[in-house]
Amino acid sequence: MVQGSANLNTEVNEKWLQEYIDSWVDFFKKQTVDGEVADYIPILARADQEALGISIIGKNGLTIRSGITEEKFTIQSISKVLTFIVACMERGLAYVLNRVDVEPTGEAFNSIMHLQISQPKKPFNPLVNSGALTVSSMLEGKTSDQKLETLFLLLEKIIGYRPELNIETYESERDTSMRNRAIGYYLLEGGYLESDLGITLETYFKQCSIEITIDDLARIGLVLSNDGFDPYTNEEIIPRAISRLAKAMMLTCGMYDASGKFAAYVGIPAKSGVSGGIMAVVPPRVREDDFPFLDGCGIGVYGPSLDKQGNSIAGIKLLKHIANQWDFSLF
Ligand code: GLN
């Protein structure tokens, strides 16, 4: 029998789903001890290692939240999906894809190796740092604030408020950024930066320092699940072709060098960040059984204890479990 199946519109079943999620969050919370919080900047090192929270928002408005749900945390690498979307909206797909490829690297997010060995030095994809810096350099505007304005407007449209920058995170990112600067120089050498290196880095550190919640991530995921349309107003927020490409990037490159395993064992587009956030997208599926969220949903996860690849250790296990129980996989 499918866990939490049948007549999902009834309050009784909403209660079941909530009970399942509560018990799974409780169970997987124990796995946070096997990971470590990021410690390269003080504010991340202060995160509660045992925290775990999830928000799932369905197309029909059904929302299931559990664990640590109110915490604000910095979006970090999840921002790479959003700046990629904005750059494609501002410049057009062809322009962006001419400067950033769509191939997974199998390397860590801040690897410099593939930039050294590939000829030309075109960044492999927009979700590793080399590609993300190239994308940030393409955003319209002269200053970093101008470059990020369209991103803020897009976020405001989706999550309903203008998020804030965490200044302490921004300053720490900036002051510990040797690797990103090195990547920036490689990109400059290859002719892939469209703006001054200093402005590009400033833009990137700021975008990583935007504060969000798991509900915000779930809402963005829901819009992507719905091919870029707001499911409630039917307004197109992200053009369909761009939304599809963003999901393809998430599926193949979104979980760093664990992306293949995540695609194989969880089977949905997702993007993680070093603060422990994960944004996941469950597109609509056709199934004979009455599984929850068949029309698709967006998921936000927060669990700052990270595994060796830098993904939320308990967050991944929780997602894998839910995806298996409720048949979320696209495959
Ligand atoms: N601020 C981080 C960096 O580039 C983002 C890393 C991440 O979330 N993986 O180093």
Coordinates of N, CA, C and O and ligand atoms in Angstrom, one line a residue, residues 40-41 44 75-78 80 109-110 129 173 180 204-205 208 256 271-275 310, ligand 1:
Y40 N 34.6 27.3 6.7 CA 35.5 28.3 6.1 C 35.1 29.7 6.3 O 36.0 30.6 6.2
I41 N 33.9 30.0 6.8 CA 33.5 31.3 7.2 C 32.8 31.2 8.6 O 32.0 30.2 8.7
L44 N 28.9 30.3 9.0 CA 28.5 28.9 8.6 C 28.9 28.0 9.7 O 28.2 27.0 10.1
I75 N 21.7 31.5 0.7 CA 21.3 30.6 -0.5 C 22.6 29.9 -1.1 O 22.4 28.9 -1.7
Q76 N 23.7 30.6 -1.0 CA 25.0 30.0 -1.5 C 24.9 29.6 -2.9 O 24.3 30.2 -3.8
S77 N 25.3 28.3 -3.2 CA 25.4 27.9 -4.6 C 24.1 27.7 -5.3 O 24.0 27.5 -6.5
I78 N 23.0 27.6 -4.5 CA 21.7 27.5 -5.1 C 21.4 28.7 -6.0 O 20.7 28.7 -7.0
K80 N 23.2 29.9 -8.1 CA 23.8 29.7 -9.4 C 22.7 29.4 -10.5 O 22.8 29.7 -11.6
F109 N 32.9 21.6 -6.8 CA 32.3 22.9 -7.4 C 33.4 23.9 -7.7 O 33.2 24.8 -8.6
N110 N 34.4 23.9 -6.9 CA 35.4 25.0 -7.0 C 36.7 24.5 -7.7 O 37.7 25.1 -7.5
N129 N 31.7 26.8 -10.0 CA 32.1 28.2 -9.8 C 32.6 28.9 -11.1 O 32.3 30.1 -11.3
E173 N 32.9 35.8 2.7 CA 33.1 35.2 1.4 C 34.2 36.0 0.7 O 35.1 35.4 0.1
N180 N 38.3 31.4 -5.7 CA 37.4 32.0 -6.7 C 38.1 33.1 -7.4 O 37.9 33.3 -8.6
Y204 N 29.1 37.8 -7.4 CA 29.0 36.4 -7.0 C 28.9 36.2 -5.5 O 28.1 35.5 -5.0
F205 N 29.8 36.9 -4.8 CA 29.7 36.8 -3.3 C 28.4 37.3 -2.8 O 27.8 36.8 -1.8
C208 N 25.6 34.8 -3.4 CA 25.7 33.7 -2.4 C 25.2 34.0 -1.0 O 24.8 33.2 -0.2
Y256 N 26.9 18.8 -7.1 CA 28.4 18.7 -7.1 C 28.8 17.4 -7.8 O 28.1 16.9 -8.7
K271 N 19.4 21.4 -6.4 CA 20.7 22.1 -6.3 C 20.9 22.4 -4.8 O 20.0 22.8 -4.1
S272 N 22.2 22.1 -4.5 CA 22.5 22.3 -3.0 C 23.5 23.5 -2.9 O 24.0 24.0 -3.8
G273 N 23.6 23.9 -1.6 CA 24.5 25.0 -1.3 C 25.3 24.6 0.0 O 24.8 23.8 0.8
V274 N 26.4 25.3 0.2 CA 27.3 25.0 1.3 C 26.7 25.3 2.7 O 27.2 24.8 3.7
S275 N 25.7 26.1 2.8 CA 25.0 26.4 4.0 C 24.1 25.3 4.4 O 23.5 25.3 5.5
G310 N 29.9 18.1 0.2 CA 29.4 19.4 0.5 C 27.9 19.5 0.4 O 27.3 20.6 0.4
Ligands
GLN1 N1 30.3 30.8 -1.4 C1 30.6 29.6 -1.9 C2 31.8 29.6 -2.8 O1 31.9 29.8 -4.0 C3 29.5 28.9 -2.6 C4 29.8 27.5 -2.4 C5 28.7 26.5 -2.4 O2 27.6 26.7 -1.9 N2 29.1 25.3 -2.8 O3 32.8 29.2 -2.5

